[in-house]
Structure formats: structure tokens, C-alpha cells
Amino acid sequence: DTEVTQTPKHLVMGMTNKKSLKCEQHMGHRAMYWYKQKAKKPPELMFVYSYEKLSINESVPSRFSPECPNSSLLNLHLHALQPEDSALYLCASSQRAGQDYGYTFGSGTRLTVV
Amino acid sequence: QKEVEQNSGPLSVPEGAIASLNCTYSDRVSQSFFWYRQYSGKSPELIMSIYSNGDKEDGRFTAQLNKASQYVSLLIRDSQPSDSATYLCAVNAGGTSYGKLTFGQGTILTVHP
């Protein structure tokens, strides 16, 4: 299994809703990441988890709450989002959180906040 | 100065030609460099990684790294219409940003028949 699986693929939510994005990998990778990508822009890092512990938080607003229940799963809990949070949310994983490892990206969740 | 810079293009080349994509980076301690391909509406796909000065070849793709000039490039030989995509240069920083991959703005490549 060489894939990172993200669900759902599409999500429409209201500004008062609570929803969660899910990411799963079974490659034995011990680093997992959340990126946000707006149209015609490069991906921007949100969070890095290394060995199930949060190691980097790029000053992301608290309405985004990451969770890493185990080495294969990564969640992103969403609450009280704004329309400007609409974007493609990408999960990625790598063998380790180090310089020598490229990422494998999931197919993304396209989020629309209305 | 942006951390990772690429020409946004679009770069248009005829089928069968060599496409040359360039990237510069600002952090001298960076050690790992990656090229990703992203088709419209899809997620990035890793196509090349390079860690040492010089060239690295994989099929029709060649990555070139010059750390002294803080420059990395990607050559695509015998370009095909299916190579039309956005190519993202990415740099893995060291120090306190260990594990953080920073992307350039991307270069849009169009290969026309």
C-alpha cells in the first residue's frame, strides 16, 4: 500500500458547523502533515506530526484542530470556519520528519465554507 | 525575498523538445530538494528528489543542483502533452523547521503537439 487516503473528497460546511477531515496511511511512515492550498497557489504548511506528536504548528488559527490518534491516522477538526478557509486541504506523509524524505500526498479534501 | 522562487510561466514547448524549469532558494542550510508535478485539480506528485550537487537522472527527467548558487533545475526530455502541468519546486529546511517542506509558486508547463 503506497497511498495516503483522505476523506471526504469534497465537503461543504456552514460557518457554525463542526466537521472533521480524515487521513490514513499504511506505509509505516512516522511523519504526517496537513497543508492548505488555495487556487493557483502553492501548498502552505499547517501542521507537522512526528511520531504522533505535534512538532510544528505554523500559527494556524484555533478553529483548525489537528489530532493524531495513532501512527496511521491524522485528523483535522474544523469549527467555526470562515469563507476564506475554503481551499484544498492536503494530507501528506513521509518516512520520518527529516530533510531527506519527500512526501506522499493524498488526493485532498476540497472544502467550501458557506 | 521569497524562500523558494520559480518563474511562474507559462512555459510552452513543442512536443519532443526539452523543457527546462528553474528554481532558486534563499536558505543556505537547505539540504534536500524536490520536484513535484501537479495536474489541475489534483494533488502534488513527487517526481524527483536531489540532495547532492550535480545531476540526477530518472527516465526523461534530470534534476540539477548547485548549492553554491542556491539553484536547482528540472529538465524534461522528449516532452509529451501529458507532461502539461504545474511543476512545484520544494525545499526541506533544517534547524528548527526540521521536516517543513516549503514550495515555490510553481511553473505552469504546456507541451503542445
mmCIF file of C-alpha atoms in Angstrom:
data_model
loop_
_atom_site.group_PDB
_atom_site.id
_atom_site.type_symbol
_atom_site.label_atom_id
_atom_site.label_comp_id
_atom_site.label_asym_id
_atom_site.label_seq_id
_atom_site.Cartn_x
_atom_site.Cartn_y
_atom_site.Cartn_z
ATOM 1 C CA ASP A 1 0.000 0.000 0.000
ATOM 2 C CA THR A 2 1.692 3.207 -1.182
ATOM 3 C CA GLU A 3 -1.214 5.568 -0.779
ATOM 4 C CA VAL A 4 -2.388 8.303 1.503
ATOM 5 C CA THR A 5 -6.173 8.213 1.683
ATOM 6 C CA GLN A 6 -8.181 11.306 2.512
ATOM 7 C CA THR A 7 -11.881 11.509 3.254
ATOM 8 C CA PRO A 8 -14.147 13.111 2.353
ATOM 9 C CA LYS A 9 -13.069 14.249 -1.123
ATOM 10 C CA HIS A 10 -15.481 17.179 -1.038
ATOM 11 C CA LEU A 11 -17.042 18.985 1.926
ATOM 12 C CA VAL A 12 -19.431 21.912 2.115
ATOM 13 C CA MET A 13 -19.994 23.320 5.571
ATOM 14 C CA GLY A 14 -21.621 26.314 7.188
ATOM 15 C CA MET A 15 -19.739 28.724 9.390
ATOM 16 C CA THR A 16 -21.359 27.298 12.536
ATOM 17 C CA ASN A 17 -20.737 23.646 11.667
ATOM 18 C CA LYS A 18 -18.205 21.232 13.134
ATOM 19 C CA LYS A 19 -16.648 18.762 10.758
ATOM 20 C CA SER A 20 -13.535 16.601 10.547
ATOM 21 C CA LEU A 21 -11.154 15.651 7.773
ATOM 22 C CA LYS A 22 -9.536 12.242 7.914
ATOM 23 C CA CYS A 23 -6.220 10.997 6.569
ATOM 24 C CA GLU A 24 -4.873 7.456 6.648
ATOM 25 C CA GLN A 25 -1.658 5.778 5.505
ATOM 26 C CA HIS A 26 -0.326 2.257 5.913
ATOM 27 C CA MET A 27 3.212 2.757 4.654
ATOM 28 C CA GLY A 28 4.734 2.787 8.133
ATOM 29 C CA HIS A 29 5.505 6.482 7.807
ATOM 30 C CA ARG A 30 6.063 8.232 11.137
ATOM 31 C CA ALA A 31 5.600 11.818 9.963
ATOM 32 C CA MET A 32 2.307 13.246 8.778
ATOM 33 C CA TYR A 33 1.399 16.707 7.607
ATOM 34 C CA TRP A 34 -1.535 18.979 6.858
ATOM 35 C CA TYR A 35 -1.191 21.505 4.047
ATOM 36 C CA LYS A 36 -3.666 24.065 2.737
ATOM 37 C CA GLN A 37 -3.715 25.045 -0.926
ATOM 38 C CA LYS A 38 -5.669 27.924 -2.408
ATOM 39 C CA ALA A 39 -6.343 28.118 -6.135
ATOM 40 C CA LYS A 40 -3.250 28.857 -8.249
ATOM 41 C CA LYS A 41 -1.068 28.986 -5.119
ATOM 42 C CA PRO A 42 1.462 26.504 -3.741
ATOM 43 C CA PRO A 43 0.628 24.310 -0.733
ATOM 44 C CA GLU A 44 1.183 26.016 2.627
ATOM 45 C CA LEU A 45 2.173 24.011 5.692
ATOM 46 C CA MET A 46 -0.256 23.955 8.603
ATOM 47 C CA PHE A 47 0.911 21.179 10.945
ATOM 48 C CA VAL A 48 3.607 18.524 11.251
ATOM 49 C CA TYR A 49 3.264 15.405 13.370
ATOM 50 C CA SER A 50 6.336 13.334 14.135
ATOM 51 C CA TYR A 51 5.876 10.017 15.955
ATOM 52 C CA GLU A 52 2.296 11.043 16.756
ATOM 53 C CA LYS A 53 3.389 14.254 18.432
ATOM 54 C CA LEU A 54 2.761 17.744 17.111
ATOM 55 C CA SER A 55 6.159 19.172 16.169
ATOM 56 C CA ILE A 56 5.274 22.170 14.001
ATOM 57 C CA ASN A 57 2.237 24.451 14.116
ATOM 58 C CA GLU A 58 2.526 27.238 11.587
ATOM 59 C CA SER A 59 0.487 29.691 13.686
ATOM 60 C CA VAL A 60 -2.746 28.208 12.419
ATOM 61 C CA PRO A 61 -5.996 29.679 13.895
ATOM 62 C CA SER A 62 -7.535 27.608 16.674
ATOM 63 C CA ARG A 63 -10.600 26.896 14.545
ATOM 64 C CA PHE A 64 -8.374 24.228 12.993
ATOM 65 C CA SER A 65 -7.522 21.472 15.481
ATOM 66 C CA PRO A 66 -5.283 18.573 14.443
ATOM 67 C CA GLU A 67 -5.244 15.160 16.048
ATOM 68 C CA CYS A 68 -3.037 12.121 15.527
ATOM 69 C CA PRO A 69 -4.711 9.133 17.254
ATOM 70 C CA ASN A 70 -2.077 6.651 16.045
ATOM 71 C CA SER A 71 0.763 6.293 13.581
ATOM 72 C CA SER A 72 -1.583 5.642 10.655
ATOM 73 C CA LEU A 73 -4.258 8.264 11.215
ATOM 74 C CA LEU A 74 -4.364 12.026 11.110
ATOM 75 C CA ASN A 75 -7.474 14.116 11.632
ATOM 76 C CA LEU A 76 -8.203 17.799 11.193
ATOM 77 C CA HIS A 77 -11.160 19.054 13.203
ATOM 78 C CA LEU A 78 -12.893 22.130 11.857
ATOM 79 C CA HIS A 79 -15.097 24.514 13.812
ATOM 80 C CA ALA A 80 -16.491 27.989 13.111
ATOM 81 C CA LEU A 81 -14.636 28.346 9.823
ATOM 82 C CA GLN A 82 -14.747 31.416 7.626
ATOM 83 C CA PRO A 83 -15.425 31.551 3.871
ATOM 84 C CA GLU A 84 -11.750 32.414 3.304
ATOM 85 C CA ASP A 85 -10.877 28.990 4.724
ATOM 86 C CA SER A 86 -12.284 27.412 1.563
ATOM 87 C CA ALA A 87 -9.390 25.572 -0.064
ATOM 88 C CA LEU A 88 -7.933 22.182 -0.927
ATOM 89 C CA TYR A 89 -6.672 20.522 2.249
ATOM 90 C CA LEU A 90 -3.845 18.106 1.619
ATOM 91 C CA CYS A 91 -2.546 15.434 3.913
ATOM 92 C CA ALA A 92 0.933 14.040 3.351
ATOM 93 C CA SER A 93 3.234 11.545 4.973
ATOM 94 C CA SER A 94 6.941 10.728 4.922
ATOM 95 C CA GLN A 95 9.139 8.051 6.462
ATOM 96 C CA ARG A 96 10.432 10.476 9.052
ATOM 97 C CA ALA A 97 10.201 14.241 9.640
ATOM 98 C CA GLY A 98 13.667 14.860 8.295
ATOM 99 C CA GLN A 99 15.432 16.569 5.474
ATOM 100 C CA ASP A 100 15.967 13.500 3.364
ATOM 101 C CA TYR A 101 12.389 12.475 2.854
ATOM 102 C CA GLY A 102 9.958 13.512 0.189
ATOM 103 C CA TYR A 103 6.285 13.499 0.906
ATOM 104 C CA THR A 104 3.496 11.337 -0.429
ATOM 105 C CA PHE A 105 0.357 13.422 -0.745
ATOM 106 C CA GLY A 106 -3.220 12.284 -0.501
ATOM 107 C CA SER A 107 -5.747 13.347 -3.117
ATOM 108 C CA GLY A 108 -7.033 16.118 -0.861
ATOM 109 C CA THR A 109 -10.333 17.339 0.530
ATOM 110 C CA ARG A 110 -11.867 20.254 -1.307
ATOM 111 C CA LEU A 111 -13.544 22.337 1.383
ATOM 112 C CA THR A 112 -16.131 25.021 0.742
ATOM 113 C CA VAL A 113 -17.321 27.182 3.645
ATOM 114 C CA VAL A 114 -20.655 28.891 3.067
ATOM 115 C CA GLN B 1 12.851 37.713 -0.660
ATOM 116 C CA LYS B 2 10.767 34.573 -1.039
ATOM 117 C CA GLU B 3 12.283 31.390 0.353
ATOM 118 C CA VAL B 4 11.795 29.425 -2.864
ATOM 119 C CA GLU B 5 11.373 31.196 -6.196
ATOM 120 C CA GLN B 6 10.300 29.875 -9.562
ATOM 121 C CA ASN B 7 9.283 31.514 -12.813
ATOM 122 C CA SER B 8 5.500 31.162 -12.899
ATOM 123 C CA GLY B 9 5.460 30.798 -16.673
ATOM 124 C CA PRO B 10 3.570 29.677 -18.514
ATOM 125 C CA LEU B 11 6.346 27.811 -20.250
ATOM 126 C CA SER B 12 5.278 26.485 -23.613
ATOM 127 C CA VAL B 13 7.338 23.913 -25.514
ATOM 128 C CA PRO B 14 6.587 21.773 -28.568
ATOM 129 C CA GLU B 15 6.188 18.034 -28.244
ATOM 130 C CA GLY B 16 9.551 16.293 -28.283
ATOM 131 C CA ALA B 17 11.503 19.313 -27.047
ATOM 132 C CA ILE B 18 13.393 19.749 -23.785
ATOM 133 C CA ALA B 19 11.557 21.684 -21.071
ATOM 134 C CA SER B 20 13.791 23.483 -18.566
ATOM 135 C CA LEU B 21 12.366 24.541 -15.198
ATOM 136 C CA ASN B 22 14.351 26.610 -12.730
ATOM 137 C CA CYS B 23 14.217 27.281 -9.003
ATOM 138 C CA THR B 24 16.290 29.306 -6.545
ATOM 139 C CA TYR B 25 16.194 29.170 -2.765
ATOM 140 C CA SER B 26 17.326 31.548 -0.056
ATOM 141 C CA ASP B 27 18.233 29.311 2.922
ATOM 142 C CA ARG B 28 21.844 28.149 2.584
ATOM 143 C CA VAL B 29 21.396 25.350 5.140
ATOM 144 C CA SER B 30 18.779 23.606 2.986
ATOM 145 C CA GLN B 31 19.908 20.096 2.131
ATOM 146 C CA SER B 32 17.037 18.404 0.319
ATOM 147 C CA PHE B 33 15.281 19.430 -2.848
ATOM 148 C CA PHE B 34 12.247 18.024 -4.581
ATOM 149 C CA TRP B 35 10.228 18.477 -7.730
ATOM 150 C CA TYR B 36 6.506 17.811 -7.676
ATOM 151 C CA ARG B 37 4.098 17.684 -10.594
ATOM 152 C CA GLN B 38 0.533 18.847 -10.045
ATOM 153 C CA TYR B 39 -2.192 18.380 -12.616
ATOM 154 C CA SER B 40 -5.124 20.783 -12.461
ATOM 155 C CA GLY B 41 -7.483 19.807 -9.648
ATOM 156 C CA LYS B 42 -5.173 17.049 -8.390
ATOM 157 C CA SER B 43 -2.680 16.742 -5.559
ATOM 158 C CA PRO B 44 1.112 17.118 -5.974
ATOM 159 C CA GLU B 45 3.052 14.038 -7.076
ATOM 160 C CA LEU B 46 6.734 13.602 -6.256
ATOM 161 C CA ILE B 47 8.772 13.095 -9.419
ATOM 162 C CA MET B 48 12.384 13.837 -8.393
ATOM 163 C CA SER B 49 14.476 14.334 -5.283
ATOM 164 C CA ILE B 50 18.091 15.525 -5.160
ATOM 165 C CA TYR B 51 20.457 16.010 -2.248
ATOM 166 C CA SER B 52 23.964 16.405 -3.721
ATOM 167 C CA ASN B 53 25.487 18.825 -6.173
ATOM 168 C CA GLY B 54 25.343 17.649 -9.755
ATOM 169 C CA ASP B 55 22.831 15.843 -11.905
ATOM 170 C CA LYS B 56 20.378 13.084 -11.120
ATOM 171 C CA GLU B 57 18.582 11.317 -13.944
ATOM 172 C CA ASP B 58 15.376 9.268 -13.838
ATOM 173 C CA GLY B 59 13.929 8.348 -17.206
ATOM 174 C CA ARG B 60 13.107 11.527 -19.124
ATOM 175 C CA PHE B 61 13.697 13.683 -16.040
ATOM 176 C CA THR B 62 17.012 15.186 -14.899
ATOM 177 C CA ALA B 63 17.350 17.244 -11.739
ATOM 178 C CA GLN B 64 20.360 19.512 -11.336
ATOM 179 C CA LEU B 65 21.574 21.035 -8.064
ATOM 180 C CA ASN B 66 24.145 23.756 -7.464
ATOM 181 C CA LYS B 67 24.293 24.580 -3.758
ATOM 182 C CA ALA B 68 26.894 27.323 -4.198
ATOM 183 C CA SER B 69 24.496 29.192 -6.467
ATOM 184 C CA GLN B 70 21.442 28.032 -4.480
ATOM 185 C CA TYR B 71 19.897 26.817 -7.671
ATOM 186 C CA VAL B 72 18.010 23.685 -8.643
ATOM 187 C CA SER B 73 16.537 22.813 -12.025
ATOM 188 C CA LEU B 74 14.469 20.153 -13.735
ATOM 189 C CA LEU B 75 14.916 19.111 -17.341
ATOM 190 C CA ILE B 76 12.227 17.119 -19.104
ATOM 191 C CA ARG B 77 13.464 15.481 -22.304
ATOM 192 C CA ASP B 78 11.184 14.422 -25.176
ATOM 193 C CA SER B 79 8.328 16.431 -23.645
ATOM 194 C CA GLN B 80 4.857 14.983 -24.116
ATOM 195 C CA PRO B 81 1.430 16.657 -23.926
ATOM 196 C CA SER B 82 0.828 14.558 -20.806
ATOM 197 C CA ASP B 83 3.667 16.497 -19.124
ATOM 198 C CA SER B 84 1.494 19.627 -19.196
ATOM 199 C CA ALA B 85 1.037 20.509 -15.533
ATOM 200 C CA THR B 86 2.278 22.811 -12.800
ATOM 201 C CA TYR B 87 5.743 21.901 -11.543
ATOM 202 C CA LEU B 88 6.484 22.764 -7.924
ATOM 203 C CA CYS B 89 9.983 23.103 -6.559
ATOM 204 C CA ALA B 90 10.185 22.249 -2.849
ATOM 205 C CA VAL B 91 12.955 22.660 -0.308
ATOM 206 C CA ASN B 92 13.246 20.899 3.034
ATOM 207 C CA ALA B 93 14.662 23.268 5.625
ATOM 208 C CA GLY B 94 16.833 22.294 8.546
ATOM 209 C CA GLY B 95 17.213 23.655 12.055
ATOM 210 C CA THR B 96 14.011 24.443 13.893
ATOM 211 C CA SER B 97 11.966 23.914 10.733
ATOM 212 C CA TYR B 98 13.075 20.298 10.509
ATOM 213 C CA GLY B 99 10.547 18.435 8.408
ATOM 214 C CA LYS B 100 8.998 21.527 6.853
ATOM 215 C CA LEU B 101 8.722 21.430 3.073
ATOM 216 C CA THR B 102 8.490 24.893 1.506
ATOM 217 C CA PHE B 103 7.164 25.189 -2.024
ATOM 218 C CA GLY B 104 7.835 27.674 -4.763
ATOM 219 C CA GLN B 105 4.941 29.296 -6.602
ATOM 220 C CA GLY B 106 5.102 26.677 -9.341
ATOM 221 C CA THR B 107 5.793 26.852 -13.076
ATOM 222 C CA ILE B 108 2.972 26.089 -15.480
ATOM 223 C CA LEU B 109 4.245 23.935 -18.348
ATOM 224 C CA THR B 110 2.297 23.469 -21.555
ATOM 225 C CA VAL B 111 3.505 20.954 -24.149
ATOM 226 C CA HIS B 112 1.758 21.485 -27.464
ATOM 227 C CA PRO B 113 1.533 18.827 -30.180
#
